[in-house]
Tab-separated table of C-alpha atoms (C1' of nucleotides) in Angstrom:
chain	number	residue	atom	x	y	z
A	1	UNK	CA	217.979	145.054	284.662
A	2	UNK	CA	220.882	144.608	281.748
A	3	UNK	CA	222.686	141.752	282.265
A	4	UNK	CA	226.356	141.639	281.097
A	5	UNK	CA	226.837	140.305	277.672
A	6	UNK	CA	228.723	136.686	278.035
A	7	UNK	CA	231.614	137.824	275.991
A	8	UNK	CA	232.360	140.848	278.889
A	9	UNK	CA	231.847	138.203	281.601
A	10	UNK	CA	234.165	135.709	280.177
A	11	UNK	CA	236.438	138.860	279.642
A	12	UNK	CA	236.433	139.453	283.882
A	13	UNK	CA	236.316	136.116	284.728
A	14	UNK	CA	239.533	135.609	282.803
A	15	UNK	CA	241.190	138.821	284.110
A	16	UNK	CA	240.506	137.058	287.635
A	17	UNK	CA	242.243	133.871	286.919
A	18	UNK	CA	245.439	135.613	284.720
A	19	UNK	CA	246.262	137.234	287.419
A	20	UNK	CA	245.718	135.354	290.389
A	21	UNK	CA	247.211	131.849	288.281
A	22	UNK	CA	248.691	133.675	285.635
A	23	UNK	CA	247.919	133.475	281.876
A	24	UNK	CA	250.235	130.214	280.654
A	25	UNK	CA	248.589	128.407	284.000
A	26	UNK	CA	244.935	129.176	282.905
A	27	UNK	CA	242.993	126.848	281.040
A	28	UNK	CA	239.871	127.649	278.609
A	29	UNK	CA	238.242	125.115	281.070
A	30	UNK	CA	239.142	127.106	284.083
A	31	UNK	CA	237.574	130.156	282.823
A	32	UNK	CA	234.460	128.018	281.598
A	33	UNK	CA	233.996	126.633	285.004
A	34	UNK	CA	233.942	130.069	287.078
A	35	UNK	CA	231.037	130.833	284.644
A	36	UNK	CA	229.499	127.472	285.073
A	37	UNK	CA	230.133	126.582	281.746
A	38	UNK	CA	231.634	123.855	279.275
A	39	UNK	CA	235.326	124.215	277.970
A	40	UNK	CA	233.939	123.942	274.552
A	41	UNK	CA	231.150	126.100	274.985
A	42	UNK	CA	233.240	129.658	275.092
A	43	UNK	CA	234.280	129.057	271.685
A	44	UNK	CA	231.361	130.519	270.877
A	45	UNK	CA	232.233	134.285	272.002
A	46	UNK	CA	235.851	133.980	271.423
A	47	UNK	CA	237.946	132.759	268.953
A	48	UNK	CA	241.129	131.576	271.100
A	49	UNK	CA	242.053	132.216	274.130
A	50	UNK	CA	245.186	134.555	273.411
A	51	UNK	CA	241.696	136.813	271.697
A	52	UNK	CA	240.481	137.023	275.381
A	53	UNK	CA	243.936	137.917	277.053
A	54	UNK	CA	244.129	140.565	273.673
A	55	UNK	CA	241.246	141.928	274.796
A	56	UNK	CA	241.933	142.821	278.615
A	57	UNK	CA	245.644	143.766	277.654
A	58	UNK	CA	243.726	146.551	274.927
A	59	UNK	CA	240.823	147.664	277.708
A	60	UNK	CA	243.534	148.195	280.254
A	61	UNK	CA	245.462	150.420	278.123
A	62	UNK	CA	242.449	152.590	276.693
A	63	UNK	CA	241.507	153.222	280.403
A	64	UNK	CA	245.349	154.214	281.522
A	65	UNK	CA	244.830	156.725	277.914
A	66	UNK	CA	241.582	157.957	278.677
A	67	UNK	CA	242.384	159.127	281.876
A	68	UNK	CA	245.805	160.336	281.947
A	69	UNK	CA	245.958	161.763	278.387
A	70	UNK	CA	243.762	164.535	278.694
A	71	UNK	CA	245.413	165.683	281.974
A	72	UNK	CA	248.795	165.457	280.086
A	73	UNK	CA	247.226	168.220	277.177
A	74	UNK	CA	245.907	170.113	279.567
A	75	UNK	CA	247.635	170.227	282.947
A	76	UNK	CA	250.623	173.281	283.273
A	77	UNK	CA	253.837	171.941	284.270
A	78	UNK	CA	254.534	171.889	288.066
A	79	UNK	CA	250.718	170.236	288.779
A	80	UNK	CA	250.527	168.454	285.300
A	81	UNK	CA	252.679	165.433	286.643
A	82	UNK	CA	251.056	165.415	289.701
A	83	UNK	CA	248.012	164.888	288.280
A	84	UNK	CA	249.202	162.397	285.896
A	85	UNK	CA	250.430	160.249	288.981
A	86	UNK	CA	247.439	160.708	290.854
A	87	UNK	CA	245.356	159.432	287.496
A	88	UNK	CA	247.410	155.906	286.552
A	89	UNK	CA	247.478	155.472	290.291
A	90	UNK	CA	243.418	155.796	289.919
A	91	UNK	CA	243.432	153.281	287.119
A	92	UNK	CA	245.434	150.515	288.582
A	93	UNK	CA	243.513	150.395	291.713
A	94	UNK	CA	240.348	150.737	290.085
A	95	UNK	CA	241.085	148.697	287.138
A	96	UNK	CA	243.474	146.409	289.231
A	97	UNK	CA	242.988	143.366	288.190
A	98	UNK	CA	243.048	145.023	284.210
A	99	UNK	CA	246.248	146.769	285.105
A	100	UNK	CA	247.651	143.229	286.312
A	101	UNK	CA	247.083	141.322	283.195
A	102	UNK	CA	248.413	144.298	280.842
A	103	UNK	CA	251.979	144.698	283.177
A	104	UNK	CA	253.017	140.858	283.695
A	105	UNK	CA	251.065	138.915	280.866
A	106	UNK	CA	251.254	140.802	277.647
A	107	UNK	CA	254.391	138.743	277.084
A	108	UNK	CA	252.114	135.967	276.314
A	109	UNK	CA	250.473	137.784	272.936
A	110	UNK	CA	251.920	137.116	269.825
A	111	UNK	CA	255.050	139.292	268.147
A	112	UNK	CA	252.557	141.465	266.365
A	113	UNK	CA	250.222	142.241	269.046
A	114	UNK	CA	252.934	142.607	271.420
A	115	UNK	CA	254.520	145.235	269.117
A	116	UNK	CA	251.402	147.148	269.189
A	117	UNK	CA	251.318	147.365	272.978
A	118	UNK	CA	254.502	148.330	273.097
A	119	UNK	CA	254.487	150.784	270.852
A	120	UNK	CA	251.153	152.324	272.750
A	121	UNK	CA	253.335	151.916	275.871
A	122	UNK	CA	255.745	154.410	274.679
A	123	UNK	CA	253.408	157.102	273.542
A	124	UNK	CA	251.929	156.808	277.216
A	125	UNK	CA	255.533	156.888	278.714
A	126	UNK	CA	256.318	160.151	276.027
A	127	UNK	CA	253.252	161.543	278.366
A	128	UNK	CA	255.522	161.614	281.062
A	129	UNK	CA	259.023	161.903	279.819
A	130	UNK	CA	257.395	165.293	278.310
A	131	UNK	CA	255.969	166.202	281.715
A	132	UNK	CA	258.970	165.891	283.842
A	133	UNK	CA	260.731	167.883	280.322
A	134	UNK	CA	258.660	170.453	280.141
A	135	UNK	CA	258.946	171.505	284.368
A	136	UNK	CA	262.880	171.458	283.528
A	137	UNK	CA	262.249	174.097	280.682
A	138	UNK	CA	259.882	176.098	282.974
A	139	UNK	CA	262.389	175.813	285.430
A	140	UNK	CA	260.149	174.251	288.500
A	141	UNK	CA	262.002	170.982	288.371
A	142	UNK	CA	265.696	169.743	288.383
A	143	UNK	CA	267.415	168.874	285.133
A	144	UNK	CA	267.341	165.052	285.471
A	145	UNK	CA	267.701	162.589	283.159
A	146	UNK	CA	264.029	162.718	281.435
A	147	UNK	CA	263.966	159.309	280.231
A	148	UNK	CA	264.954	157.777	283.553
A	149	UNK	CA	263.155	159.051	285.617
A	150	UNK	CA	260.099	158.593	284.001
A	151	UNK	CA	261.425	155.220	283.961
A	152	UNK	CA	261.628	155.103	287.348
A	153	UNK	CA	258.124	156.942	288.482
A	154	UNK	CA	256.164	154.438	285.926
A	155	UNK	CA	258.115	151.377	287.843
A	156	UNK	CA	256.936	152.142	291.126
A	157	UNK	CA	253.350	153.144	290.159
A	158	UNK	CA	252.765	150.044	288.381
A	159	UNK	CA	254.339	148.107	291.186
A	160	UNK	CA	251.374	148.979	292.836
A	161	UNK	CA	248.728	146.743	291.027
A	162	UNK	CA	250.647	144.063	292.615
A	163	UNK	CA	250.290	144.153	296.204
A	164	UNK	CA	247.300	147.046	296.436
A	165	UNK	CA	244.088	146.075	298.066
A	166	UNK	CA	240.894	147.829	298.394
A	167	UNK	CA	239.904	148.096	302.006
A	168	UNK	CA	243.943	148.113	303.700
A	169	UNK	CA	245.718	150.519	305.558
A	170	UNK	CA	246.054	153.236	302.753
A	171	UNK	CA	243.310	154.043	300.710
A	172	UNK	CA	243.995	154.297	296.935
A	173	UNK	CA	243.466	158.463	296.875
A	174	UNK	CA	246.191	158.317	299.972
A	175	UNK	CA	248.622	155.919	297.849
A	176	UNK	CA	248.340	158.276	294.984
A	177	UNK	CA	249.212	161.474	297.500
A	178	UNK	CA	252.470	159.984	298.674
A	179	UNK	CA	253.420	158.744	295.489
A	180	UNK	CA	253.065	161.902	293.745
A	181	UNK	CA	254.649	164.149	296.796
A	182	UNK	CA	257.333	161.594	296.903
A	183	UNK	CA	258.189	161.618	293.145
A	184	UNK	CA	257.597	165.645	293.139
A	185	UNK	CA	260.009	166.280	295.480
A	186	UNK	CA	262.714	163.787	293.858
A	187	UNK	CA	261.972	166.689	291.331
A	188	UNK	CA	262.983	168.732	293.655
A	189	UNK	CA	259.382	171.306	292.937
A	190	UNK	CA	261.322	174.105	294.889
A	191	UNK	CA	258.949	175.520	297.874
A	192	UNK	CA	258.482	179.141	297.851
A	193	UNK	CA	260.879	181.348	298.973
A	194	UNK	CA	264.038	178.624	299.393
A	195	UNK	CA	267.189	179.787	299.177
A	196	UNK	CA	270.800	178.454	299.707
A	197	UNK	CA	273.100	180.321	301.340
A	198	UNK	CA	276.537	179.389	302.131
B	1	UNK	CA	289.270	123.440	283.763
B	2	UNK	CA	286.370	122.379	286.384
B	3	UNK	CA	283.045	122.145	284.455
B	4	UNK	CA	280.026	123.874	285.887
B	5	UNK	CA	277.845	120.823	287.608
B	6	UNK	CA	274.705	119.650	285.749
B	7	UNK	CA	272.761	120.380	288.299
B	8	UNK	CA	273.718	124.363	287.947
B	9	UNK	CA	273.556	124.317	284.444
B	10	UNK	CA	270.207	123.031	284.607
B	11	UNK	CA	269.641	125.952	286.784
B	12	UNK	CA	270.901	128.411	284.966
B	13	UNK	CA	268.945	127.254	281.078
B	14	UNK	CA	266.481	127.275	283.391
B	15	UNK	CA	266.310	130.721	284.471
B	16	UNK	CA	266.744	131.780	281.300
B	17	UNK	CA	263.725	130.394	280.084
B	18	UNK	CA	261.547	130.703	283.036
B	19	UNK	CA	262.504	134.330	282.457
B	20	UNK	CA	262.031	134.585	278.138
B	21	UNK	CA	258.620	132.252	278.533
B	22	UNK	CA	257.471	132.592	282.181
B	23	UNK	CA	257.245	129.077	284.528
B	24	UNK	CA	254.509	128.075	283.653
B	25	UNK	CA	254.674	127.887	279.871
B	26	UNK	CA	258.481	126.421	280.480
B	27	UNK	CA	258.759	123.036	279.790
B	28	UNK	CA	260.950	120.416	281.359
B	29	UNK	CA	261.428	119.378	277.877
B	30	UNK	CA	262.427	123.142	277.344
B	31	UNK	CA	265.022	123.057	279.569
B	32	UNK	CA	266.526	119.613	278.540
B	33	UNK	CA	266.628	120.914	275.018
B	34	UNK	CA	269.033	124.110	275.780
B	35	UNK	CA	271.374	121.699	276.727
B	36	UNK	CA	271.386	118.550	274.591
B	37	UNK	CA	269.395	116.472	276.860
B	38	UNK	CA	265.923	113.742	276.595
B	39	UNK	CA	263.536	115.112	278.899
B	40	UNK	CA	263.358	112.393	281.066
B	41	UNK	CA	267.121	112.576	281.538
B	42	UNK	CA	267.113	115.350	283.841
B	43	UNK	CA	265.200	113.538	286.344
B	44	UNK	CA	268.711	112.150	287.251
B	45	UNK	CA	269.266	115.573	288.722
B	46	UNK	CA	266.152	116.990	289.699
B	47	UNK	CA	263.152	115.986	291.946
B	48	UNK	CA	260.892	118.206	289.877
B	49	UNK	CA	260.494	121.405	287.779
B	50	UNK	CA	259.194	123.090	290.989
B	51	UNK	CA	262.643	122.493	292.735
B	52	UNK	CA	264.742	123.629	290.134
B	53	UNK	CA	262.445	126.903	290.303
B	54	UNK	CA	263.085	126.805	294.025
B	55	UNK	CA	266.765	126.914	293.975
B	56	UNK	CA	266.970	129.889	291.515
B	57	UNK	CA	264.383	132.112	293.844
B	58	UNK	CA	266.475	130.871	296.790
B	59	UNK	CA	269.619	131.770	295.248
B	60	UNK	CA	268.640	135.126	294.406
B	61	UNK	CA	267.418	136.015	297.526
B	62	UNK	CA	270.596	134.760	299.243
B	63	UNK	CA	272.654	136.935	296.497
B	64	UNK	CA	270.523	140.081	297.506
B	65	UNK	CA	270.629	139.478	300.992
B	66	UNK	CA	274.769	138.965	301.029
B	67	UNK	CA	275.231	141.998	299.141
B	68	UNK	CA	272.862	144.553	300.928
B	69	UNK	CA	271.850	143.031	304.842
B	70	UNK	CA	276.452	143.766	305.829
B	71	UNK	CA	275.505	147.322	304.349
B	72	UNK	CA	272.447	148.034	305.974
B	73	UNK	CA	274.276	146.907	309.297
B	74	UNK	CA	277.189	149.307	309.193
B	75	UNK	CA	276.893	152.529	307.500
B	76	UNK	CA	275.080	155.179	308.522
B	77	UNK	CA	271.819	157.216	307.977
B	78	UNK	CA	272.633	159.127	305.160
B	79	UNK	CA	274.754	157.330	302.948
B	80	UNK	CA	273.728	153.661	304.124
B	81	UNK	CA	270.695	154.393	301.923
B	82	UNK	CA	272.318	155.287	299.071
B	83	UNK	CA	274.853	152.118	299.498
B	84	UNK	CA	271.644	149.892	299.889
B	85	UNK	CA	270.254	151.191	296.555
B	86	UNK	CA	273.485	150.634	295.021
B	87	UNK	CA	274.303	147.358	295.821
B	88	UNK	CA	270.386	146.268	294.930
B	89	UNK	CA	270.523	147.665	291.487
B	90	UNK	CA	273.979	146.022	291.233
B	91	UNK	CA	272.255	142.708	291.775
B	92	UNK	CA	269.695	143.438	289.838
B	93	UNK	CA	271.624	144.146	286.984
B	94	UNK	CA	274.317	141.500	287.299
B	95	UNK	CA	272.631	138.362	288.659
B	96	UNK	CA	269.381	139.435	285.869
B	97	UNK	CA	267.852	136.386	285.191
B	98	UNK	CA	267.524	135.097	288.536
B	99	UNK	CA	266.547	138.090	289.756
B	100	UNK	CA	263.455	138.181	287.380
B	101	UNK	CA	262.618	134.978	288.064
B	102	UNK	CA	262.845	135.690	291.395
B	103	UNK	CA	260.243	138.619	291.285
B	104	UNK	CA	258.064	137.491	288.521
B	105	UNK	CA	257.886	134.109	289.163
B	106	UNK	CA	257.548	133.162	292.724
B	107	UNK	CA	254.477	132.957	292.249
B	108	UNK	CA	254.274	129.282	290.924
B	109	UNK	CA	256.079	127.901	294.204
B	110	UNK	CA	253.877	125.566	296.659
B	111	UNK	CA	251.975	127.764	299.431
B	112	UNK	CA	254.677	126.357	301.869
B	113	UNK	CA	257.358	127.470	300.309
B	114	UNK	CA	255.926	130.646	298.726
B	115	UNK	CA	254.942	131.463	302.365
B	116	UNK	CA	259.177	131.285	303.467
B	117	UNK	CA	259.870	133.560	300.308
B	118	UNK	CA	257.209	136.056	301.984
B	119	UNK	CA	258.950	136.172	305.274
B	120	UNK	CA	262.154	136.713	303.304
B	121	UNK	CA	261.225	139.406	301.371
B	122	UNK	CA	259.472	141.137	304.031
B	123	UNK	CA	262.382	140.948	306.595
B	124	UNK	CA	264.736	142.114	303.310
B	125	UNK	CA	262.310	145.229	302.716
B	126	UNK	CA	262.854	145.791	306.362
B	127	UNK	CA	266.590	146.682	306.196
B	128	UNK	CA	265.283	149.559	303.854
B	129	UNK	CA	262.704	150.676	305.847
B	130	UNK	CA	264.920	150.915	308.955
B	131	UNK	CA	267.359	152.919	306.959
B	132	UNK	CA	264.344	155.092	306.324
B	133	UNK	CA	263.270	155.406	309.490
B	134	UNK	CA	266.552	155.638	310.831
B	135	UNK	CA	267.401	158.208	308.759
B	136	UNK	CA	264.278	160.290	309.907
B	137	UNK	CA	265.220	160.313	313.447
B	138	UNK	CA	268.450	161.340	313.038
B	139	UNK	CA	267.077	164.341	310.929
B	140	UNK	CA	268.656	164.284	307.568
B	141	UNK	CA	265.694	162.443	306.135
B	142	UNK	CA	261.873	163.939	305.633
B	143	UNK	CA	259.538	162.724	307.826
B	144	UNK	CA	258.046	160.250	305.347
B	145	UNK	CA	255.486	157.052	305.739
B	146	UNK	CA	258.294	154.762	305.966
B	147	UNK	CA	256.306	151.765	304.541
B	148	UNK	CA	255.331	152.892	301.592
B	149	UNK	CA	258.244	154.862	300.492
B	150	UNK	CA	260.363	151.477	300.842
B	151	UNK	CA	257.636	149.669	299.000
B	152	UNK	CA	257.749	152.913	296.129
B	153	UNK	CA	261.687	152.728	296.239
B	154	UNK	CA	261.973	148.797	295.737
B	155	UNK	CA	259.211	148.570	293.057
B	156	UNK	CA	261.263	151.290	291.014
B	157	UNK	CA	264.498	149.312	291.245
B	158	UNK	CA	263.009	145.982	291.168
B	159	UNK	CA	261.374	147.209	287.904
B	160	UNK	CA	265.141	147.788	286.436
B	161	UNK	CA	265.297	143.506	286.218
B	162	UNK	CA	262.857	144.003	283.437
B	163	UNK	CA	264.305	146.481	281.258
B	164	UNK	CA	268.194	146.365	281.649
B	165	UNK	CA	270.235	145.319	279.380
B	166	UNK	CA	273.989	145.208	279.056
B	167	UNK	CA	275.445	147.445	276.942
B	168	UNK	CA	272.769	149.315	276.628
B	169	UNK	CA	273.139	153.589	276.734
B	170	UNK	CA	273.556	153.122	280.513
B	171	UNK	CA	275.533	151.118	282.395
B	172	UNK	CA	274.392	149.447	285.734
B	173	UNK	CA	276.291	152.234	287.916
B	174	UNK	CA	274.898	154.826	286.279
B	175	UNK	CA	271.563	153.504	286.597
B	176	UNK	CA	272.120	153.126	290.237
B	177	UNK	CA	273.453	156.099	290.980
B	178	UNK	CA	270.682	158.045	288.705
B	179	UNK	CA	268.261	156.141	291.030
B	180	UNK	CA	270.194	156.771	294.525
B	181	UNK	CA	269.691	160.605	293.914
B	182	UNK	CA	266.676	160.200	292.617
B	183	UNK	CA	265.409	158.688	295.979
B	184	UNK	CA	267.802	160.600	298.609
B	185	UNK	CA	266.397	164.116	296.704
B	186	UNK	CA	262.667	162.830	297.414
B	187	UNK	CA	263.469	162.418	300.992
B	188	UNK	CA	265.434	165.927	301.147
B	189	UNK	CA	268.261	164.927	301.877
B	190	UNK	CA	268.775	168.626	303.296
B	191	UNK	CA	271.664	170.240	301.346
B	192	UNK	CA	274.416	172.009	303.633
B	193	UNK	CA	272.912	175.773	304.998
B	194	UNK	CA	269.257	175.483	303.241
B	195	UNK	CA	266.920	177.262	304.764
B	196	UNK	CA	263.480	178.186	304.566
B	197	UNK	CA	262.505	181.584	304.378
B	198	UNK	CA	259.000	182.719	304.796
C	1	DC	C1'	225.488	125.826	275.043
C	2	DC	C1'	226.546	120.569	275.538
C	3	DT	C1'	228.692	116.057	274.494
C	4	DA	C1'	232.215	113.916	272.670
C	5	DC	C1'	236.099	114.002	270.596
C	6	DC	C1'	240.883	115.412	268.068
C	7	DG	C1'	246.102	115.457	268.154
C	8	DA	C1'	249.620	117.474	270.905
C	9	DT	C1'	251.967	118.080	274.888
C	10	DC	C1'	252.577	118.018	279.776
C	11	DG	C1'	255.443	116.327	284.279
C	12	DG	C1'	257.248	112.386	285.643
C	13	DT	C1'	258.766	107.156	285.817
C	14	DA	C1'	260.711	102.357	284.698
C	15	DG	C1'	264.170	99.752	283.146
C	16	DG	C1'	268.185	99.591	281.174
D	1	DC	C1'	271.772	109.509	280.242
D	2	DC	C1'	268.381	107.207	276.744
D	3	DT	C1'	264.145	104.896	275.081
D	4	DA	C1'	259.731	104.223	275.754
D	5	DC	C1'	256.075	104.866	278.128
D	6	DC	C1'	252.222	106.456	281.861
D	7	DG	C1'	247.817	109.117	282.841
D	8	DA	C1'	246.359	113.782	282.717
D	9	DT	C1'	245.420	117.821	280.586
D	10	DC	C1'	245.834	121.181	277.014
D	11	DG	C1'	243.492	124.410	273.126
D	12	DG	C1'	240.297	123.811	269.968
D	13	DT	C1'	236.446	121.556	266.827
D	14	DA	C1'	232.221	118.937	264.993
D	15	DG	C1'	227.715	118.087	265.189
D	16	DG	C1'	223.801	118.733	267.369
DNA sequence: CCTACCGATCGGTAGG
DNA sequence: CCTACCGATCGGTAGG
């Protein structure tokens, strides 16, 4: 039986309370107490506790790049973005409360560490933008505007960390279906054999 | 020359910063500061932080709801959608700071009154889902999950209050209009004569 | 990991 | 609208 090291468990509890109370509203001592602890005594695993939020913004944002990355070297065109959708919808509702923290509280980081997220932001967004680029060139989707859209697609995927929840109507694997069918045929993924005639 | 009334101009510094910093980590001090005042001075004007926070959510769901609920009672199917869209983003965009404070920060109300922004919103997101639905049955639309394509379209353009900004390479109409097609494509709009051949 | 504490700041009030 | 203040709480530290 491995227990989980203190530092990872003041690391959850903390994602908990950011999220449900937000970051600015959370004190040290709230964290402390959900672990049955002293204010005082978490300075011992962390050094402040913008370290802690650093650390769940950083987690979040390897698991979005483990699992969507490979997909986007991989994947061909028409299925590659489907299959990108259907993975960051996987990591928000498995990593929800994760995926929470790193949309609406990575304000809260300093300049410089909030210039590294958003600079890792855009690489994972380039994922996309290249996706939706690259079925234009093969010719399987419409020629939109790239950056837009992936604009757009991101928006409403990340939406749903917010109001997700494990054990309602839709299950996550359905959420990520409709999503991606929605988004693909926005795209406008022509069906075989469509024509228009006048 | 009429001046704007303290009590709006309190409300609008305030949105400002509630949207740059977040409520929580907004002080009343904050606020007094942006324009020229002792903390303790705004007190004339206000019952509390909470109720200035109150009247900016409130007045950007009235804004949303005057704009979009006379559209969403008198066009039709196909291009009531699109007007709906349009006039959101067009909130969105214009009235930004409220709106963001509006979406992001709700959060920090009392249960009470958070609990009246709920019913709001949900009665709001019902104008688009009837113009989905309505749309369905009258056969130019797909035959979609209504509820969660509203909830996809509205995160997307409710994600637009985050990342606008005026004067940027795209201007609110085009945004709007990029995100209308984007939206009436995914539900096929059906173009004139298409048909599917096997 | 706890007790006890630091200076700073918080929302809000009294009295003018 | 200001000065001066209230008790509470904040992030963080020292010393054990």
């Amino acid at each position: 039986m491995v227990e989980t090291p203190r530092r990872q468990q003041i690391e959850d509890a903390a994602s908990t309370l950011f999220r449900e109370r937000g970051y600015a509203a959370t004190s040290v001592r709230d964290i402390a107490q959900a672990l049955n602890l002293q204010g005082g005594s978490l300075y011992a695993h962390m050094a402040s506790k913008e370290d802690v939020l650093w650390s769940i913004v950083n987690r979040a944002a390897d698991r979005f790049n483990t699992e969507v990355a490979p997909l986007a070297a991989a994947t061909q065109p028409p299925s590659r973005l489907r299959a990108m959708i259907r993975a960051h919808v996987s990591v928000v509702t498995s990593a929800q409360k994760d995926a929470s923290v790193f949309l609406d509280e990575w304000r809260f980081l300093s300049a410089e560490r909030r210039a590294q997220i958003a600079a890792r932001r855009d690489a994972y967004e380039a994922l996309f933008r290249n996706a939706i680029a690259d079925g234009i060139q093969v010719g399987v989707f419409d020629a939109v505007d790239v950056r837009i859209t992936a604009t757009a697609i991101l928006s409403a995927l990340n939406g749903i960390a917010s109001w997700y929840r494990a054990g309602g109507p839709l299950s996550a694997d359905e959420i990520a279906d409709s999503y991606a069918e929605l988004f693909l045929k926005a795209l406008r993924e022509p069906h075989f054999m469509t024509r228009t005639i006048t």
